[in-house]
């Protein structure tokens, strides 16, 4: 059966009428990949899966929400859209706006956007405005401009975005036949964890599963306002996608975590890079740094560094995990978006003359 995007797949569960024009790039239906190595590392009857959202049309989970936001913008007669972004939202907005024939304006923190994402936004015809400020400044200005001028805001402050993004939970449950016990996610502007929790609850209400997962959210240590319970004025992390000091869905994310008996914790840039490398080297899944925060979080919960309140660590320590446990880690964006970060891993090609002798010597034969 052909896949025609998340609105086509889940229309009765989305706030969109039967005659609304649909703008889609056939997003969603991303693979839920079993990781035997991570499962073994958890060390019990565990099944760990990676939900690879980097395989969406523009290489991130944003496309699920953008198909909704842009379709609704077209339905309402909008001619232009605007967003603030750390990169992926701008790439997605630009692509869907191009397809819909809408003008697209994106406000980005200058010098803090991964090269691939900037290329995507420019190539799809967005007007890119680089601010001498951070994401939080950009979002504040987008909200002001959206109120005064005829442009539709397509950040996750737009509820249609979260409606689209909740479909990732539907897919996880449809694949597993039940919710996982734990769901690990990176947190930036906090929209995605909010959307996943909404999706899980709705699919339970619809009778598609019997239980709900614990939501485990991870912020970068240098950009951890929810964890610290205070605005971070100058957020900083190698994971530029989640370099955010005042998340728009702060309250909803905190609620998702407390309602699900989950946890919000931090991972350092070193832990993020180590998880990024581990995933690529061991599973062949190349993700951008922010995405690796979920897997870094899982490693942290398994290790000695786990925070005192960590529900997975508690279960591991007290051997409650003699039962089977299912864990899903969402990886949110593709590694090719941020090629510059690869230099930090000090991986290099070998260079030689084109002779067989030299090549086989390099190969170690
Ligand atoms: N991972 C990636 C790759 C992201 O691009 C983002 C957010 C997140 C995780 C965090 O998700 O904001 O819903 O908590 N990127 C936004 C952007 C802010 O502008 O592209 P969140």
Short mmCIF file of C-alpha atoms and ligand atoms in Angstrom, two decimals:
data_model
loop_
_atom_site.label_atom_id
_atom_site.label_comp_id
_atom_site.label_asym_id
_atom_site.label_seq_id
_atom_site.Cartn_x
_atom_site.Cartn_y
_atom_site.Cartn_z
CA UNK A 1 0.00 0.00 0.00
CA UNK A 2 1.39 3.43 -0.84
CA UNK A 3 2.16 5.84 1.98
CA UNK A 4 0.84 9.37 1.43
CA UNK A 5 1.98 11.16 4.56
CA UNK A 6 0.72 11.54 8.12
CA UNK A 7 -2.47 13.48 7.36
CA UNK A 8 -3.65 10.82 4.94
CA UNK A 9 -2.75 8.08 7.42
CA UNK A 10 -4.28 9.61 10.55
CA UNK A 11 -6.82 12.20 9.32
CA UNK A 12 -9.65 11.23 11.75
CA UNK A 13 -7.29 11.95 14.64
CA UNK A 14 -6.06 15.30 13.34
CA UNK A 15 -7.89 18.65 13.42
CA UNK A 16 -8.22 18.95 9.66
CA UNK A 17 -11.39 18.84 7.60
CA UNK A 18 -12.09 16.37 4.77
CA UNK A 19 -11.77 19.06 2.10
CA UNK A 20 -8.70 20.93 3.36
CA UNK A 21 -5.87 21.14 0.82
CA UNK A 22 -3.07 18.82 1.91
CA UNK A 23 0.55 19.85 1.50
CA UNK A 24 2.69 16.77 1.99
CA UNK A 25 6.07 15.33 1.08
CA UNK A 26 4.94 11.87 2.24
CA UNK A 27 6.48 12.38 5.68
CA UNK A 28 6.18 9.87 8.53
CA UNK A 29 6.20 6.06 8.47
CA UNK A 30 9.81 6.16 9.68
CA UNK A 31 11.52 2.93 10.72
CA UNK A 32 11.58 1.70 14.30
CA UNK A 33 14.91 -0.08 14.30
CA UNK A 34 15.68 -2.82 16.83
CA UNK A 35 19.11 -2.42 18.41
CA UNK A 36 20.46 -5.75 19.64
CA UNK A 37 23.57 -4.08 21.07
CA UNK A 38 21.70 -1.48 23.12
CA UNK A 39 19.26 -4.14 24.27
CA UNK A 40 22.11 -6.29 25.51
CA UNK A 41 23.73 -3.30 27.22
CA UNK A 42 20.61 -2.57 29.25
CA UNK A 43 21.45 -5.98 30.58
CA UNK A 44 18.08 -7.57 31.19
CA UNK A 45 15.19 -8.87 29.13
CA UNK A 46 15.29 -5.62 27.21
CA UNK A 47 14.32 -4.56 23.73
CA UNK A 48 15.67 -1.18 22.69
CA UNK A 49 14.46 0.44 19.46
CA UNK A 50 15.58 3.55 17.61
CA UNK A 51 12.81 5.61 15.99
CA UNK A 52 14.76 7.13 13.13
CA UNK A 53 13.11 10.46 12.40
CA UNK A 54 16.10 11.56 10.34
CA UNK A 55 14.48 9.59 7.51
CA UNK A 56 11.69 12.12 7.04
CA UNK A 57 11.68 14.10 3.74
CA UNK A 58 13.80 17.02 5.00
CA UNK A 59 15.76 14.84 7.42
CA UNK A 60 14.03 15.63 10.71
CA UNK A 61 10.83 15.03 12.70
CA UNK A 62 9.70 18.58 11.96
CA UNK A 63 8.05 17.42 8.73
CA UNK A 64 5.26 15.65 10.63
CA UNK A 65 4.17 18.95 12.14
CA UNK A 66 4.95 21.04 9.09
CA UNK A 67 2.54 19.16 6.82
CA UNK A 68 -0.22 20.16 9.25
CA UNK A 69 0.94 23.75 9.79
CA UNK A 70 1.40 24.49 6.09
CA UNK A 71 -1.81 22.72 5.02
CA UNK A 72 -3.77 24.75 7.58
CA UNK A 73 -1.98 27.95 6.52
CA UNK A 74 -3.07 27.32 2.92
CA UNK A 75 -6.62 26.54 4.06
CA UNK A 76 -6.78 29.84 5.94
CA UNK A 77 -5.64 31.78 2.87
CA UNK A 78 -2.19 32.72 4.19
CA UNK A 79 0.32 33.88 1.60
CA UNK A 80 3.42 33.77 3.79
CA UNK A 81 4.77 31.86 6.79
CA UNK A 82 7.44 32.69 9.35
CA UNK A 83 9.41 30.76 11.95
CA UNK A 84 12.32 31.07 14.34
CA UNK A 85 14.64 28.12 14.19
CA UNK A 86 17.81 26.43 15.27
CA UNK A 87 17.83 24.96 11.75
CA UNK A 88 15.52 22.01 11.23
CA UNK A 89 12.24 23.88 11.50
CA UNK A 90 13.51 26.36 8.91
CA UNK A 91 14.52 23.57 6.52
CA UNK A 92 11.13 21.92 6.88
CA UNK A 93 9.13 25.17 6.66
CA UNK A 94 11.06 26.20 3.55
CA UNK A 95 10.41 22.87 1.81
CA UNK A 96 6.68 22.68 2.58
CA UNK A 97 6.18 26.40 1.83
CA UNK A 98 7.92 25.92 -1.53
CA UNK A 99 5.59 23.05 -2.34
CA UNK A 100 2.56 25.15 -1.34
CA UNK A 101 3.75 28.26 -3.18
CA UNK A 102 3.93 30.35 0.00
CA UNK A 103 6.62 32.88 0.89
CA UNK A 104 8.73 31.71 3.82
CA UNK A 105 10.71 33.87 6.25
CA UNK A 106 13.08 32.28 8.75
CA UNK A 107 14.83 33.97 11.66
CA UNK A 108 17.96 32.16 12.78
CA UNK A 109 20.74 32.76 15.32
CA UNK A 110 23.68 33.87 13.17
CA UNK A 111 26.58 31.43 13.03
CA UNK A 112 24.80 28.76 15.09
CA UNK A 113 23.01 26.80 12.36
CA UNK A 114 24.45 23.55 11.01
CA UNK A 115 25.60 23.95 7.42
CA UNK A 116 23.22 21.39 5.89
CA UNK A 117 20.13 22.98 7.43
CA UNK A 118 21.03 26.46 6.19
CA UNK A 119 21.63 25.02 2.72
CA UNK A 120 18.18 23.39 2.79
CA UNK A 121 16.38 26.60 3.78
CA UNK A 122 18.19 28.71 1.19
CA UNK A 123 17.79 26.13 -1.56
CA UNK A 124 14.04 25.86 -1.00
CA UNK A 125 13.71 29.62 -1.43
CA UNK A 126 13.21 30.84 2.12
CA UNK A 127 14.27 34.36 2.99
CA UNK A 128 16.83 33.66 5.67
CA UNK A 129 17.36 36.42 8.24
CA UNK A 130 20.35 35.76 10.50
CA UNK A 131 20.08 37.53 13.86
CA UNK A 132 22.88 38.67 16.09
CA UNK A 133 21.05 36.93 18.92
CA UNK A 134 19.92 33.47 19.97
CA UNK A 135 16.88 31.29 19.21
CA UNK A 136 14.92 32.73 22.13
CA UNK A 137 15.33 36.26 20.69
CA UNK A 138 14.24 34.97 17.28
CA UNK A 139 11.09 33.29 18.65
CA UNK A 140 10.10 36.39 20.63
CA UNK A 141 10.38 38.51 17.47
CA UNK A 142 8.50 35.97 15.34
CA UNK A 143 5.60 36.07 17.82
CA UNK A 144 5.51 39.88 17.67
CA UNK A 145 5.73 40.00 13.87
CA UNK A 146 3.08 37.27 13.50
CA UNK A 147 0.63 39.36 15.53
CA UNK A 148 1.17 42.53 13.52
CA UNK A 149 1.74 41.32 9.96
CA UNK A 150 -0.02 38.91 7.58
CA UNK A 151 2.30 35.93 8.13
CA UNK A 152 1.34 32.58 9.71
CA UNK A 153 3.67 31.36 12.46
CA UNK A 154 4.79 27.76 11.90
CA UNK A 155 6.81 27.26 15.08
CA UNK A 156 5.60 24.65 17.56
CA UNK A 157 3.73 27.47 19.35
CA UNK A 158 1.27 26.75 16.52
CA UNK A 159 -0.85 23.85 17.90
CA UNK A 160 -1.17 22.29 14.42
CA UNK A 161 2.55 21.49 14.53
CA UNK A 162 2.18 19.39 17.68
CA UNK A 163 -0.90 17.66 16.26
CA UNK A 164 1.19 16.44 13.33
CA UNK A 165 4.14 15.48 15.50
CA UNK A 166 1.99 13.31 17.80
CA UNK A 167 1.65 10.82 14.92
CA UNK A 168 5.13 9.50 15.77
CA UNK A 169 3.64 7.95 18.93
CA UNK A 170 0.84 6.39 16.89
CA UNK A 171 3.47 4.75 14.69
CA UNK A 172 5.49 3.47 17.66
CA UNK A 173 2.41 1.83 19.17
CA UNK A 174 1.27 0.47 15.81
CA UNK A 175 4.71 -1.12 15.31
CA UNK A 176 5.11 -2.57 18.80
CA UNK A 177 1.46 -3.39 19.42
CA UNK A 178 1.79 -1.57 22.77
CA UNK A 179 3.50 1.48 24.27
CA UNK A 180 7.13 1.03 25.27
CA UNK A 181 7.96 1.19 28.99
CA UNK A 182 10.31 4.13 28.49
CA UNK A 183 10.56 6.69 25.69
CA UNK A 184 13.78 8.73 25.45
CA UNK A 185 13.82 12.09 23.63
CA UNK A 186 16.03 15.16 23.28
CA UNK A 187 14.43 18.42 24.47
CA UNK A 188 14.95 21.85 22.91
CA UNK A 189 11.89 24.04 22.53
CA UNK A 190 10.01 21.17 24.24
CA UNK A 191 7.33 20.75 21.57
CA UNK A 192 8.22 17.21 20.56
CA UNK A 193 8.03 15.57 23.99
CA UNK A 194 4.70 17.39 24.46
CA UNK A 195 3.45 16.04 21.12
CA UNK A 196 4.61 12.47 21.81
CA UNK A 197 2.85 12.43 25.20
CA UNK A 198 -0.36 13.72 23.57
CA UNK A 199 -0.08 11.02 20.90
CA UNK A 200 0.43 8.25 23.43
CA UNK A 201 -2.57 9.35 25.50
CA UNK A 202 -4.80 9.66 22.45
CA UNK A 203 -3.86 6.23 21.08
CA UNK A 204 -4.61 4.72 24.49
CA UNK A 205 -8.00 6.44 24.52
CA UNK A 206 -8.59 5.07 21.01
CA UNK A 207 -7.96 1.57 22.40
CA UNK A 208 -4.74 0.96 20.46
CA UNK A 209 -2.71 0.24 23.62
CA UNK A 210 -3.31 -0.54 27.26
CA UNK A 211 -0.58 1.43 28.99
CA UNK A 212 1.50 4.59 28.65
CA UNK A 213 5.28 4.99 28.61
CA UNK A 214 7.46 6.97 30.97
CA UNK A 215 8.72 10.03 29.12
CA UNK A 216 12.46 10.57 29.54
CA UNK A 217 13.60 14.00 28.26
CA UNK A 218 17.21 15.12 27.92
CA UNK A 219 18.52 18.65 27.62
CA UNK A 220 22.09 19.62 26.82
CA UNK A 221 23.92 20.55 30.04
CA UNK A 222 24.64 24.06 28.71
CA UNK A 223 21.04 24.65 27.65
CA UNK A 224 18.96 23.06 30.40
CA UNK A 225 16.29 25.52 31.58
CA UNK A 226 13.66 22.89 32.43
CA UNK A 227 16.14 20.76 34.36
CA UNK A 228 17.45 23.84 36.22
CA UNK A 229 13.96 25.32 36.55
CA UNK A 230 15.21 28.69 35.36
CA UNK A 231 15.67 30.54 32.06
CA UNK A 232 19.18 30.15 30.65
CA UNK A 233 20.16 33.55 29.19
CA UNK A 234 23.12 32.36 27.13
CA UNK A 235 22.51 28.71 26.26
CA UNK A 236 25.43 26.90 24.72
CA UNK A 237 25.99 23.40 23.38
CA UNK A 238 27.58 21.60 20.45
CA UNK A 239 24.04 20.31 19.75
CA UNK A 240 22.96 23.58 18.11
CA UNK A 241 19.44 22.24 17.40
CA UNK A 242 18.66 22.28 21.14
CA UNK A 243 20.58 25.45 22.03
CA UNK A 244 17.51 27.01 23.67
CA UNK A 245 17.25 28.82 27.01
CA UNK A 246 13.52 29.52 27.29
CA UNK A 247 11.46 26.75 25.63
CA UNK A 248 7.98 27.61 24.36
CA UNK A 249 6.40 24.34 25.59
CA UNK A 250 8.26 24.35 28.93
CA UNK A 251 5.16 23.83 31.10
CA UNK A 252 3.64 21.13 28.86
CA UNK A 253 6.93 19.20 28.71
CA UNK A 254 7.32 19.31 32.49
CA UNK A 255 3.75 18.05 32.77
CA UNK A 256 4.35 15.19 30.31
CA UNK A 257 7.28 14.06 32.39
CA UNK A 258 5.51 14.30 35.75
CA UNK A 259 2.24 12.74 34.52
CA UNK A 260 4.14 9.81 33.02
CA UNK A 261 6.41 9.31 36.06
CA UNK A 262 9.36 10.00 33.79
CA UNK A 263 12.39 12.18 34.19
CA UNK A 264 14.12 15.28 32.81
CA UNK A 265 17.88 15.16 32.97
CA UNK A 266 20.93 16.62 31.28
CA UNK A 267 23.70 15.21 29.10
CA UNK A 268 27.03 16.93 28.51
CA UNK A 269 28.42 17.74 25.05
CA UNK A 270 30.98 14.97 25.58
CA UNK A 271 28.21 12.46 26.32
CA UNK A 272 26.26 13.67 23.28
CA UNK A 273 29.25 13.28 20.95
CA UNK A 274 30.10 9.89 22.41
CA UNK A 275 26.54 8.66 21.80
CA UNK A 276 26.57 10.09 18.26
CA UNK A 277 29.76 8.20 17.50
CA UNK A 278 28.55 5.01 19.18
CA UNK A 279 25.33 4.97 17.13
CA UNK A 280 27.17 5.51 13.86
CA UNK A 281 29.98 3.05 14.59
CA UNK A 282 27.80 0.30 16.09
CA UNK A 283 24.43 0.59 14.42
CA UNK A 284 25.23 2.47 11.21
CA UNK A 285 22.80 5.19 12.19
CA UNK A 286 24.31 8.64 11.60
CA UNK A 287 22.39 11.30 13.51
CA UNK A 288 23.03 14.94 14.27
CA UNK A 289 24.33 15.77 17.77
CA UNK A 290 20.98 16.90 19.25
CA UNK A 291 19.42 13.60 18.22
CA UNK A 292 22.08 11.66 20.05
CA UNK A 293 20.94 13.26 23.32
CA UNK A 294 18.25 10.57 23.65
CA UNK A 295 20.76 7.73 23.36
CA UNK A 296 23.25 9.61 25.56
CA UNK A 297 20.41 9.80 28.08
CA UNK A 298 19.86 6.05 27.90
CA UNK A 299 23.59 5.45 28.47
CA UNK A 300 23.46 7.81 31.44
CA UNK A 301 20.47 6.03 33.00
CA UNK A 302 22.26 2.70 32.62
CA UNK A 303 25.45 3.98 34.21
CA UNK A 304 26.69 5.21 37.55
CA UNK A 305 25.99 8.82 36.58
CA UNK A 306 22.22 8.30 36.57
CA UNK A 307 20.39 10.92 38.59
CA UNK A 308 18.92 9.84 41.92
CA UNK A 309 15.34 10.18 40.62
CA UNK A 310 15.90 8.26 37.36
CA UNK A 311 13.10 5.66 37.06
CA UNK A 312 15.05 3.39 34.70
CA UNK A 313 18.12 3.44 36.95
CA UNK A 314 15.92 2.71 39.97
CA UNK A 315 14.41 -0.29 38.21
CA UNK A 316 17.85 -1.47 37.10
CA UNK A 317 19.36 -1.05 40.58
CA UNK A 318 16.54 -2.83 42.35
CA UNK A 319 16.37 -5.62 39.75
CA UNK A 320 12.75 -4.83 39.13
CA UNK A 321 13.67 -5.28 35.51
CA UNK A 322 13.59 -9.04 35.69
CA UNK A 323 10.44 -8.58 33.62
CA UNK A 324 10.80 -7.66 29.96
CA UNK A 325 11.26 -3.99 29.25
CA UNK A 326 10.82 -2.09 26.00
CA UNK A 327 12.64 1.17 25.38
CA UNK A 328 12.34 3.53 22.43
CA UNK A 329 14.87 6.28 21.73
CA UNK A 330 13.84 8.84 19.13
CA UNK A 331 16.68 10.17 17.03
CA UNK A 332 15.31 13.41 15.64
CA UNK A 333 17.54 14.54 12.77
CA UNK A 334 19.93 13.15 10.16
CA UNK A 335 23.68 13.34 10.68
CA UNK A 336 24.32 14.75 7.21
CA UNK A 337 22.76 18.03 8.29
CA UNK A 338 25.79 18.85 10.41
CA UNK A 339 28.89 17.66 8.53
CA UNK A 340 31.23 20.06 10.37
CA UNK A 341 30.79 18.27 13.67
CA UNK A 342 32.46 15.17 12.21
CA UNK A 343 35.82 16.97 12.48
CA UNK A 344 35.43 16.86 16.27
CA UNK A 345 35.57 13.06 16.16
CA UNK A 346 39.00 13.25 14.53
CA UNK A 347 38.14 10.79 11.81
CA UNK A 348 40.21 11.15 8.68
CA UNK A 349 40.57 9.53 5.27
CA UNK A 350 43.95 8.14 4.29
CA UNK A 351 45.59 9.74 1.26
CA UNK A 352 47.93 7.91 -1.07
CA UNK A 353 49.06 7.48 -4.70
CA UNK A 354 46.95 5.26 -6.93
CA UNK A 355 49.04 2.08 -6.74
CA UNK A 356 47.81 -1.27 -5.48
CA UNK A 357 50.87 -1.75 -3.24
CA UNK A 358 50.28 1.45 -1.33
CA UNK A 359 46.55 0.81 -0.99
CA UNK A 360 46.83 -2.73 0.36
CA UNK A 361 49.54 -1.57 2.76
CA UNK A 362 47.12 1.04 4.10
CA UNK A 363 44.49 -1.69 4.36
CA UNK A 364 46.83 -3.56 6.66
CA UNK A 365 47.46 -6.54 4.36
N1 LIG B 1 16.34 17.37 17.82
C1 LIG B 1 16.49 18.12 16.73
C2 LIG B 1 17.32 17.56 15.62
C3 LIG B 1 15.88 19.38 16.63
O1 LIG B 1 16.05 20.10 15.53
C4 LIG B 1 15.12 19.85 17.73
C5 LIG B 1 14.48 21.17 17.69
C6 LIG B 1 14.98 19.02 18.84
C7 LIG B 1 15.60 17.79 18.85
C8 LIG B 1 14.18 19.40 20.02
O2 LIG B 1 12.82 19.30 19.78
O3 LIG B 1 12.26 21.67 20.19
O4 LIG B 1 10.49 19.93 20.03
O5 LIG B 1 12.03 20.00 21.99
N2 LIG B 1 14.66 22.01 16.78
C9 LIG B 1 13.94 23.28 16.62
C10 LIG B 1 14.29 23.95 15.30
C11 LIG B 1 13.99 24.17 17.79
O6 LIG B 1 14.17 25.18 15.19
O7 LIG B 1 14.62 23.25 14.37
P1 LIG B 1 11.83 20.28 20.54
#
